[in-house]
XYZ file of C-alpha atoms in Angstrom:
707
model
C 139.944 113.532 98.872
C 136.526 115.111 99.321
C 135.740 116.548 102.739
C 132.470 118.375 102.068
C 128.998 116.862 101.826
C 128.173 115.864 98.239
C 124.856 116.762 96.683
C 123.571 114.167 94.208
C 120.390 114.623 92.128
C 118.584 111.417 91.145
C 116.815 111.694 87.774
C 114.989 109.123 85.651
C 111.907 108.094 83.717
C 108.904 106.722 85.605
C 109.082 102.958 86.280
C 112.875 102.774 86.186
C 113.154 101.853 89.874
C 114.149 105.376 90.885
C 112.245 105.299 94.172
C 113.596 101.831 94.951
C 117.159 103.081 94.418
C 116.505 106.164 96.525
C 115.155 104.062 99.396
C 117.963 101.529 99.080
C 120.621 104.247 99.342
C 119.056 106.496 101.972
C 117.093 103.972 104.049
C 115.207 105.726 106.849
C 117.319 108.872 106.601
C 115.021 110.796 104.295
C 112.531 113.639 104.398
C 110.307 115.671 102.077
C 111.332 119.158 100.965
C 108.736 121.799 100.055
C 109.517 124.753 97.817
C 107.752 128.101 98.277
C 105.509 129.245 95.448
C 105.176 125.802 93.896
C 103.418 122.563 94.758
C 106.304 120.215 94.013
C 107.783 118.185 96.826
C 111.164 116.519 96.475
C 112.353 113.659 98.646
C 115.737 114.124 100.261
C 117.886 111.386 101.730
C 121.297 111.048 103.279
C 123.871 108.286 103.080
C 127.607 107.703 103.289
C 129.595 106.838 100.143
C 133.007 105.398 101.067
C 133.055 107.646 104.116
C 131.897 110.771 102.256
C 128.521 112.207 103.403
C 126.039 112.483 100.529
C 122.745 114.383 100.288
C 120.534 112.625 97.744
C 117.670 114.544 96.103
C 114.997 112.472 94.349
C 113.499 114.531 91.522
C 110.024 113.665 90.166
C 110.013 111.043 87.401
C 110.050 112.614 83.962
C 110.585 111.677 80.324
C 112.194 114.992 79.372
C 113.569 118.264 80.716
C 110.982 120.172 78.674
C 109.180 121.989 81.519
C 105.483 122.702 80.988
C 104.683 124.201 84.408
C 106.388 126.028 87.296
C 106.490 122.738 89.198
C 108.349 120.949 86.387
C 110.690 123.927 86.100
C 111.756 123.417 89.724
C 113.605 120.245 88.729
C 115.438 122.017 85.889
C 116.325 125.008 88.088
C 117.594 122.701 90.829
C 119.838 120.859 88.375
C 121.246 124.209 87.233
C 121.733 125.500 90.783
C 119.083 128.187 90.371
C 117.092 127.281 93.531
C 118.222 129.168 96.656
C 117.006 126.298 98.871
C 119.514 123.803 97.459
C 123.129 123.922 96.256
C 123.880 122.944 92.682
C 124.288 119.156 92.515
C 127.869 117.944 92.445
C 126.765 114.887 90.452
C 123.641 114.008 88.481
C 122.689 110.344 88.869
C 120.702 109.192 85.841
C 118.861 105.888 86.280
C 117.664 103.889 83.256
C 116.004 100.540 82.600
C 118.486 98.019 81.189
C 115.802 96.561 78.928
C 114.825 99.951 77.447
C 118.099 101.807 76.943
C 117.169 103.178 73.536
C 114.209 105.100 75.020
C 115.584 106.015 78.437
C 118.909 107.381 77.228
C 116.983 110.264 75.616
C 116.630 111.926 79.032
C 120.246 111.088 79.856
C 121.349 112.878 76.685
C 119.568 116.018 77.925
C 121.296 115.737 81.304
C 124.665 115.719 79.518
C 123.965 119.298 78.387
C 123.796 120.651 81.961
C 127.551 120.985 82.408
C 127.681 118.775 85.506
C 129.252 115.362 86.139
C 126.787 112.602 85.238
C 126.776 108.968 86.380
C 124.555 106.419 84.653
C 122.960 103.664 86.779
C 121.623 100.867 84.562
C 118.920 99.248 86.682
C 116.924 96.006 86.413
C 119.790 94.047 84.904
C 117.992 90.844 85.883
C 115.049 91.733 83.644
C 117.373 92.449 80.704
C 119.148 89.129 81.246
C 115.814 87.262 81.280
C 115.049 88.794 77.869
C 118.394 87.658 76.459
C 119.819 91.201 76.382
C 123.587 91.506 76.827
C 125.129 94.928 77.553
C 128.808 95.844 77.255
C 128.933 98.356 80.107
C 132.575 99.331 79.576
C 131.916 100.148 75.928
C 128.690 101.977 76.831
C 130.670 104.112 79.282
C 133.270 104.921 76.612
C 130.617 105.817 74.018
C 128.623 108.051 76.376
C 131.704 109.576 77.988
C 130.379 109.025 81.519
C 130.735 106.314 84.207
C 128.200 103.479 83.849
C 127.285 101.161 86.735
C 124.984 98.119 86.365
C 122.699 97.709 89.399
C 119.696 95.800 90.680
C 118.251 98.270 93.168
C 115.586 96.000 94.664
C 118.265 93.556 95.823
C 121.059 96.053 96.543
C 123.313 94.681 93.796
C 125.913 97.170 92.550
C 125.105 99.894 95.086
C 128.530 99.782 96.738
C 130.230 100.260 93.364
C 127.747 103.023 92.528
C 128.683 104.877 95.728
C 132.381 104.738 94.826
C 131.717 105.984 91.292
C 129.628 108.914 92.561
C 132.487 110.098 94.761
C 135.021 109.618 91.952
C 132.852 111.597 89.521
C 132.544 114.455 92.003
C 136.313 114.460 92.613
C 137.104 114.564 88.905
C 134.563 117.317 88.221
C 134.538 116.275 84.556
C 131.539 117.607 82.650
C 130.407 115.379 79.762
C 129.348 116.609 76.373
C 125.927 115.762 75.006
C 124.893 115.182 71.410
C 125.309 118.072 69.005
C 122.277 119.640 67.389
C 122.440 121.011 63.796
C 124.717 123.976 63.127
C 121.732 126.100 62.076
C 120.135 125.508 65.466
C 123.293 126.433 67.390
C 123.530 129.686 65.390
C 120.021 130.668 66.497
C 120.917 129.781 70.093
C 123.964 132.083 69.923
C 121.855 134.979 68.567
C 119.257 134.658 71.321
C 121.976 134.157 73.947
C 123.488 137.531 73.058
C 120.099 139.134 73.545
C 119.364 137.420 76.880
C 122.844 137.798 78.353
C 124.539 135.734 81.024
C 121.451 135.770 83.252
C 120.021 132.841 81.276
C 122.195 129.695 80.933
C 122.760 128.401 77.411
C 120.888 125.199 78.201
C 117.749 127.250 78.975
C 118.179 129.233 75.770
C 118.090 125.913 73.885
C 114.959 124.926 75.789
C 113.443 128.334 74.956
C 113.651 127.540 71.242
C 112.802 123.838 71.479
C 109.881 123.830 73.929
C 107.087 125.503 72.015
C 104.638 127.067 74.521
C 106.760 125.642 77.338
C 107.346 127.237 80.706
C 110.735 128.752 79.730
C 109.063 130.528 76.800
C 106.239 131.933 78.958
C 108.668 133.013 81.667
C 111.188 134.786 79.411
C 108.636 136.380 77.066
C 106.763 137.755 80.070
C 110.041 139.146 81.404
C 111.532 140.562 78.166
C 108.368 141.548 76.339
C 106.998 141.149 72.834
C 110.364 141.875 71.199
C 111.714 138.525 72.423
C 108.571 136.852 71.129
C 109.195 138.272 67.662
C 112.848 137.167 67.677
C 111.805 133.694 68.871
C 109.176 133.339 66.157
C 111.662 134.486 63.514
C 114.268 131.993 64.764
C 111.791 129.126 64.545
C 110.725 130.168 61.060
C 114.348 130.217 59.891
C 114.937 126.793 61.411
C 111.851 125.401 59.685
C 113.056 126.788 56.359
C 116.447 125.141 56.949
C 114.811 121.752 57.587
C 115.341 121.937 61.366
C 111.794 122.606 62.508
C 111.223 122.485 66.269
C 110.509 120.568 68.354
C 111.167 117.618 66.010
C 114.814 118.566 65.517
C 115.643 117.623 69.110
C 114.104 114.152 68.938
C 115.817 113.411 65.598
C 119.193 114.600 66.871
C 119.094 112.859 70.233
C 117.695 109.546 69.010
C 120.133 109.745 66.094
C 122.891 109.877 68.711
C 121.419 107.260 71.069
C 120.579 104.485 68.580
C 124.090 103.890 67.187
C 125.482 103.766 70.732
C 122.871 101.232 71.829
C 123.411 99.203 68.673
C 127.165 99.059 69.355
C 126.880 98.208 73.069
C 123.726 96.103 73.362
C 123.151 92.647 71.904
C 119.558 91.484 71.627
C 118.245 88.094 70.491
C 117.004 87.944 66.904
C 113.579 86.917 68.145
C 112.427 88.446 71.376
C 111.704 85.604 73.811
C 108.243 85.297 75.298
C 108.825 85.927 78.989
C 106.676 85.027 81.950
C 105.831 88.759 82.148
C 104.287 88.519 78.669
C 102.293 85.440 79.652
C 100.954 87.089 82.793
C 100.122 90.303 80.933
C 98.065 88.356 78.390
C 95.681 87.685 81.276
C 96.024 90.760 83.505
C 95.608 93.268 80.669
C 92.810 91.325 78.959
C 89.592 93.286 78.708
C 87.510 90.569 80.400
C 89.894 88.394 82.391
C 91.952 91.365 83.525
C 88.842 93.014 84.959
C 87.845 89.800 86.707
C 91.316 89.458 88.239
C 91.248 93.103 89.372
C 87.907 92.618 91.156
C 89.054 89.349 92.736
C 92.285 90.952 93.964
C 90.412 93.890 95.480
C 87.917 91.562 97.188
C 90.741 89.409 98.569
C 92.442 92.496 99.984
C 89.341 93.682 101.824
C 88.419 90.213 103.081
C 91.958 89.825 104.435
C 91.691 93.154 106.245
C 88.859 91.741 108.358
C 90.281 88.275 108.934
C 93.923 89.126 109.659
C 93.406 92.249 111.758
C 90.699 91.016 114.142
C 92.918 89.263 116.771
C 95.297 92.238 117.075
C 92.414 94.730 117.193
C 90.860 92.834 120.087
C 94.131 93.042 122.007
C 94.512 96.775 121.377
C 90.882 97.444 122.305
C 91.277 95.424 125.503
C 94.364 97.451 126.407
C 92.525 100.761 126.081
C 89.553 99.417 128.074
C 91.905 98.298 130.852
C 93.611 101.698 130.890
C 90.265 103.497 131.187
C 89.076 101.247 134.045
C 92.375 101.628 135.888
C 92.127 105.387 135.650
C 88.506 105.403 136.812
C 89.410 103.259 139.816
C 92.238 105.550 140.900
C 90.775 109.022 140.258
C 87.942 110.902 141.840
C 84.937 111.596 139.652
C 85.019 114.943 137.891
C 85.732 116.722 134.614
C 89.421 115.715 134.500
C 88.691 112.005 134.895
C 85.915 112.223 132.324
C 88.221 114.010 129.899
C 91.002 111.434 130.287
C 88.784 108.339 130.160
C 85.992 109.345 127.778
C 87.585 112.066 125.696
C 91.134 110.771 125.267
C 91.456 107.066 126.104
C 88.092 105.900 124.767
C 87.796 108.610 122.102
C 91.260 108.449 120.544
C 91.731 104.795 121.521
C 88.555 103.903 119.679
C 90.240 105.171 116.517
C 93.694 103.706 117.132
C 92.192 100.238 117.530
C 91.871 100.180 113.728
C 95.623 100.649 113.203
C 96.144 96.948 112.268
C 93.655 97.282 109.406
C 95.410 100.416 108.151
C 98.766 98.618 108.208
C 97.370 95.608 106.346
C 95.770 97.838 103.695
C 98.995 99.733 103.058
C 100.956 96.501 103.061
C 98.809 95.160 100.240
C 99.046 98.454 98.325
C 102.849 98.439 98.648
C 103.066 94.856 97.362
C 100.757 95.569 94.396
C 102.692 98.716 93.464
C 106.157 97.238 93.867
C 105.397 94.082 91.888
C 104.104 96.164 88.946
C 100.412 95.255 89.123
C 99.175 98.814 89.712
C 100.498 99.888 86.311
C 98.448 97.071 84.728
C 95.381 98.236 86.631
C 95.878 101.756 85.238
C 96.224 100.365 81.714
C 93.084 98.290 82.217
C 91.071 101.237 83.545
C 92.110 103.511 80.664
C 89.184 102.177 78.599
C 86.721 103.226 81.280
C 88.437 106.527 82.060
C 88.593 107.546 78.396
C 84.810 107.268 78.174
C 84.626 109.779 81.015
C 86.944 112.268 79.304
C 90.027 111.256 81.303
C 92.800 108.730 80.782
C 94.582 105.960 82.618
C 97.013 108.619 83.833
C 94.165 109.943 86.012
C 93.506 106.476 87.405
C 96.917 106.336 89.093
C 96.243 109.340 91.414
C 92.731 108.002 92.029
C 94.125 104.618 92.987
C 96.639 106.338 95.268
C 93.697 108.046 96.974
C 92.543 104.652 98.235
C 95.386 105.007 100.727
C 95.009 108.767 101.266
C 93.551 111.554 99.131
C 96.407 113.944 99.980
C 99.199 112.088 98.082
C 96.583 111.094 95.488
C 95.852 114.746 94.713
C 99.563 115.566 94.681
C 100.107 112.702 92.220
C 97.991 114.575 89.645
C 101.085 116.649 88.856
C 101.995 114.054 86.230
C 98.932 115.138 84.203
C 99.993 117.821 81.741
C 96.565 119.171 80.728
C 95.235 121.568 83.366
C 91.561 120.643 82.850
C 92.263 116.927 83.146
C 94.412 117.515 86.200
C 91.721 119.647 87.841
C 88.995 117.110 87.062
C 91.107 114.371 88.652
C 91.725 116.506 91.753
C 87.985 117.121 92.158
C 87.059 113.418 92.025
C 90.047 111.887 93.854
C 88.470 112.427 97.331
C 85.559 110.208 96.266
C 87.852 107.201 96.496
C 87.526 105.549 99.905
C 90.707 106.384 101.805
C 92.106 104.627 104.852
C 90.393 107.163 107.138
C 87.024 105.713 106.114
C 88.133 102.192 106.991
C 87.422 102.516 110.761
C 83.853 103.617 110.001
C 83.251 100.740 107.609
C 84.836 98.201 109.951
C 82.820 99.384 112.959
C 79.427 99.153 111.259
C 80.119 96.039 109.199
C 81.430 94.289 112.302
C 78.362 95.344 114.280
C 75.603 94.509 111.783
C 76.951 92.270 109.010
C 78.839 89.537 110.849
C 76.489 87.773 113.257
C 74.157 85.498 111.325
C 75.859 86.153 107.962
C 78.189 84.019 105.842
C 81.950 84.462 106.354
C 82.350 86.313 103.043
C 79.693 88.971 103.701
C 81.904 91.397 105.716
C 84.624 91.378 103.058
C 82.059 91.792 100.290
C 80.406 94.717 102.110
C 83.788 96.437 102.531
C 84.583 95.746 98.873
C 81.228 97.302 97.896
C 82.000 100.470 99.883
C 85.277 100.904 98.022
C 83.556 100.180 94.719
C 81.245 103.151 95.339
C 84.221 105.453 94.819
C 85.451 103.526 91.786
C 81.959 103.864 90.275
C 80.916 107.394 91.242
C 84.263 109.137 90.598
C 84.317 108.417 86.823
C 80.666 109.499 86.529
C 81.373 112.806 88.276
C 84.438 113.247 86.058
C 82.226 112.684 83.012
C 79.851 115.452 84.144
C 82.744 117.824 84.851
C 84.404 117.156 81.486
C 81.147 117.896 79.690
C 80.341 121.066 81.647
C 82.808 123.085 83.728
C 85.970 121.446 82.395
C 85.007 120.687 78.822
C 87.886 119.391 76.733
C 89.135 116.575 74.519
C 89.959 113.166 75.981
C 93.747 112.931 76.477
C 95.852 110.192 74.925
C 97.293 107.767 77.460
C 100.796 106.413 76.834
C 102.338 104.287 79.552
C 105.318 101.983 79.721
C 104.441 98.830 81.655
C 107.296 97.938 84.004
C 108.522 94.386 84.321
C 107.206 92.384 87.233
C 109.471 92.488 90.260
C 109.525 90.773 93.583
C 108.582 93.323 96.267
C 111.228 93.819 98.922
C 110.276 93.195 102.536
C 112.124 96.363 103.504
C 110.144 98.476 101.051
C 106.785 97.026 102.122
C 107.577 97.440 105.815
C 108.643 101.027 105.215
C 105.330 101.841 103.516
C 103.470 100.241 106.405
C 105.578 102.154 108.919
C 104.967 105.479 107.138
C 101.219 104.793 106.967
C 101.038 103.727 110.606
C 103.065 106.718 111.773
C 100.887 109.108 109.759
C 97.714 107.518 111.174
C 98.937 107.668 114.786
C 100.260 111.207 114.267
C 96.898 112.251 112.882
C 95.162 110.649 115.874
C 97.542 112.511 118.162
C 96.837 115.889 116.577
C 93.633 116.510 114.635
C 91.623 113.681 116.172
C 92.801 114.355 119.729
C 92.011 118.066 119.463
C 88.604 117.347 117.937
C 87.777 114.712 120.549
C 88.599 117.107 123.400
C 86.277 119.738 121.914
C 83.570 117.157 121.319
C 83.963 115.826 124.862
C 83.562 119.329 126.293
C 80.433 119.938 124.204
C 79.034 116.603 125.386
C 80.054 117.035 129.061
C 78.811 120.559 129.706
C 76.526 121.614 131.227
C 77.030 118.826 133.735
C 74.151 119.795 136.017
C 70.423 119.174 135.636
C 67.547 121.610 136.026
C 67.827 121.428 139.824
C 71.539 122.303 139.660
C 72.518 118.783 140.740
C 75.565 117.278 139.051
C 74.789 114.321 136.805
C 77.881 112.498 138.099
C 76.536 112.673 141.645
C 73.168 111.326 140.526
C 74.880 108.443 138.697
C 77.042 107.673 141.752
C 74.025 107.241 144.060
C 71.886 105.363 141.543
C 71.378 101.697 142.422
C 70.278 100.048 139.192
C 72.194 100.004 135.892
C 69.018 100.976 134.069
C 68.709 104.059 136.267
C 72.358 104.989 135.644
C 71.875 104.603 131.894
C 68.747 106.769 132.001
C 70.592 109.547 133.858
C 73.536 109.310 131.444
C 71.171 109.534 128.455
C 69.474 112.587 129.996
C 72.894 114.180 130.539
C 73.919 113.697 126.914
C 70.622 115.018 125.585
C 70.873 118.200 127.662
C 74.538 118.864 126.799
C 75.459 121.574 124.323
C 76.143 118.945 121.669
C 72.951 117.050 122.489
C 70.817 120.177 122.158
C 72.393 120.961 118.782
C 71.836 117.400 117.587
C 68.208 117.314 118.664
C 67.611 120.646 116.922
C 69.021 119.217 113.674
C 67.420 115.782 114.065
C 64.623 116.424 111.508
C 67.321 116.716 108.809
C 68.748 113.328 109.820
C 65.476 111.403 110.118
C 65.068 110.697 106.350
C 68.455 108.941 106.515
C 67.325 106.704 109.391
C 69.605 108.542 111.837
C 68.865 109.861 115.316
C 70.450 112.944 116.868
C 73.447 110.977 118.130
C 74.403 109.634 114.702
C 73.796 113.027 113.132
C 75.944 114.946 115.591
C 78.678 112.312 115.355
C 78.704 112.767 111.571
C 78.821 116.567 111.911
C 81.660 116.414 114.446
C 83.693 114.243 112.062
C 83.963 116.834 109.284
C 87.536 117.834 110.282
C 88.565 114.149 110.176
C 86.399 111.141 109.327
C 87.858 108.881 111.994
C 86.430 111.129 114.732
C 83.003 109.523 114.362
C 84.252 106.282 115.928
C 85.422 107.969 119.113
C 82.370 110.225 119.043
C 79.992 107.272 118.940
C 81.967 105.680 121.745
C 81.184 108.693 123.933
C 77.552 109.027 122.841
C 76.657 105.391 123.418
C 77.182 103.634 126.717
C 80.201 101.412 126.007
C 80.427 98.497 128.407
C 82.171 95.151 128.363
C 82.676 93.690 124.862
C 80.798 90.517 124.025
C 82.181 87.428 122.343
C 81.439 88.566 118.808
C 82.694 92.120 118.668
C 84.094 95.221 120.329
C 82.415 97.058 123.182
C 81.267 99.840 120.833
C 79.836 97.377 118.326
C 77.940 95.616 121.121
C 76.672 98.976 122.396
C 75.430 99.935 118.930
C 73.587 96.633 118.527
C 72.024 96.957 121.977
C 70.961 100.598 121.622
C 69.603 100.221 118.106
C 67.652 97.091 119.045
C 65.396 99.115 121.346
C 64.732 101.867 118.788
C 61.571 101.634 116.638
C 63.468 102.598 113.449
C 66.986 101.303 113.927
C 65.766 98.171 115.683
C 63.840 97.114 112.595
C 66.079 98.616 109.926
C 69.509 98.237 111.498
C 71.306 97.107 108.347
C 69.785 99.846 106.112
C 70.787 102.483 108.688
C 74.333 101.089 108.901
C 74.597 101.070 105.104
C 73.197 104.614 105.001
C 75.955 105.840 107.331
C 78.658 104.029 105.353
C 77.420 105.409 102.020
C 77.387 108.907 103.511
C 81.005 108.537 104.616
C 81.971 106.981 101.282
C 80.812 110.084 99.417
C 81.246 112.976 101.863
C 84.209 115.339 102.074
C 85.268 115.078 105.734
C 88.955 115.877 105.726
C 90.402 119.315 106.416
C 93.853 118.203 105.254
C 92.514 117.233 101.824
C 90.802 120.607 101.386
C 94.000 122.454 102.309
C 96.082 120.414 99.848
C 93.424 120.917 97.175
C 93.655 124.685 97.688
C 97.445 124.529 97.445
C 97.331 122.496 94.235
C 94.670 124.646 92.527
C 95.810 127.940 94.114
C 92.183 128.798 94.844
C 89.671 128.189 97.634
C 86.852 128.102 95.086
C 87.558 124.524 93.981
C 87.817 123.104 97.531
C 84.538 124.860 98.378
C 82.920 123.424 95.246
C 84.201 119.940 96.099
C 82.956 120.184 99.682
C 79.513 121.314 98.486
C 78.983 118.732 95.754
C 80.340 115.818 97.811
C 78.230 116.705 100.858
C 75.128 116.939 98.681
C 75.985 113.671 96.962
C 76.572 112.001 100.337
C 73.215 113.114 101.743
C 71.312 111.965 98.662
C 73.215 108.667 98.579
C 72.480 107.982 102.251
C 68.826 108.955 101.731
C 68.343 106.576 98.794
C 70.220 103.784 100.570
C 68.047 103.916 103.679
C 64.727 104.386 101.887
C 65.389 101.557 99.415
C 66.772 99.347 102.179
C 63.667 100.002 104.278
C 61.442 98.888 101.401
C 63.489 95.711 100.936
C 63.353 94.828 104.630
C 59.610 95.530 104.594
């Protein structure tokens, strides 16, 4: 009986339910592992299989073990035990789609060459059954020479049996044998193996010959010199002359092995039945109706964000207001009380009040991804993306950036072509992420709710998100025709069957998003707000060396207190800087307070909400909005510009935030992905310029419309 901790590597094609299986097995006991020198991140989980502890490693989805980059090579090296950070897997768990065995078993056949125990998990058995597909799993196991377990990961069916089989496979230690390639090919492998020695496993020597211009070839030729290149070229020429030209020989051999097995073990109906998935796809992937549905779905999401989150936001905001008042009533006036109430409670609390909207947004995204709709959206957008020099494969990272640009940029790793990947990285931050949502919600709630129809707030939020969906492809078009000139890639994507999202999976996504948002507020935003508070608090004495707090304490009228507070803010370090830069903000319809709030938010966009809360006198909230929204309406009403053009100014600010790069984390990840600070600097420069021009045009045109 096993006593050590098993290491299991989970491998599979995209859209096979690999992530669902990983989450179902590991639950909340998972983390992300980073590997030095590469950008790949692998999820790691832990679970118990019949009492045996198991470490589960979720490798990135792939169609083949043919590595084209150092990141893709990490997965191959890990499977071969060549990564010092991880032990060699005791078992490789290959997951396939029951309805697409003939295609997905290609990758499984490559895994059989690794010399490790392999277990096959046949997922989505419900989908196969709905299509009239019958699989003889016992016969399939005998033909492949490995254990086969039918599962339905989204409902936990078969997972207990899978756990038992994983332990049994590790105990047996039996290594399966994959399909044989032609004798001529194996002869060339033996010749090159003698030259390379034991340092290179035989499986990598095969990949060296098969993967023309692949990572293994670049790595070994660089290490062994031009002599290896000559031997490799000669080997490929001999194989071509023998009718075994690479890389086609691998596909012919593996599919020639897979198809008879599938034919013997799988029974399909003579006429493929038209499923409800086909009927839905006839609408959702239609050029016209699919686009209409996509726009309606997006609008419904953003309208729901306003309607569903409002009651909870009011409760959270009231809690922070009560905490601030309690603290003020029990502490003497001074810098510490001001820091705690204005800098931390009101500053950070003003951001955290938008947590319900973040949770709702991520909940919708999780549902749309899990049910399979996002893949349809990518297919639909391929027509538009191809006209901009990209493909639907670029749309997936861009769509992920609606939640957060960081995972969106990391998702570009699935794009093989470096130029296309770089172009996608440079435009992904243009998509409105969840950090922009507090800014949109604040201004829309303040200026586009009272006196407007119920659908206007949702439509305005929808329009802000559409700015990214519109501008990003246009910027990509310019990049692909100038700096990153190249041919438009071909987009091939397998549409997954529709599935019912699991409540556990959706709640986990919401939990992860909420935790990340609160963690961000507790780190970057908190640190920024403390610095901003200090710059706004000091100097805290007037020209006569009298403390502003003392003057406010003895003032009788509220108007007098507000005047002293305004004087204090204007003469603070931050106020002086803002007033100096005010001429640059005036064409946008902004005053020094809006301008400095925007500047202070460059480390993290959400900071502007707390910043505005400190700059404007925030009192009791009215019936129709938060205290900050009421303060904005009140302050702008008395201003000659903002009082008349309040909506154009609000739209100007939102457009600026929709287009500007205000996220230090995104810039750091961009540098890590591109391995250069030049591209983050370029992105920061072009997005800031674009944001300023967009805000300028929005205000000036809006001013002309208002009259």
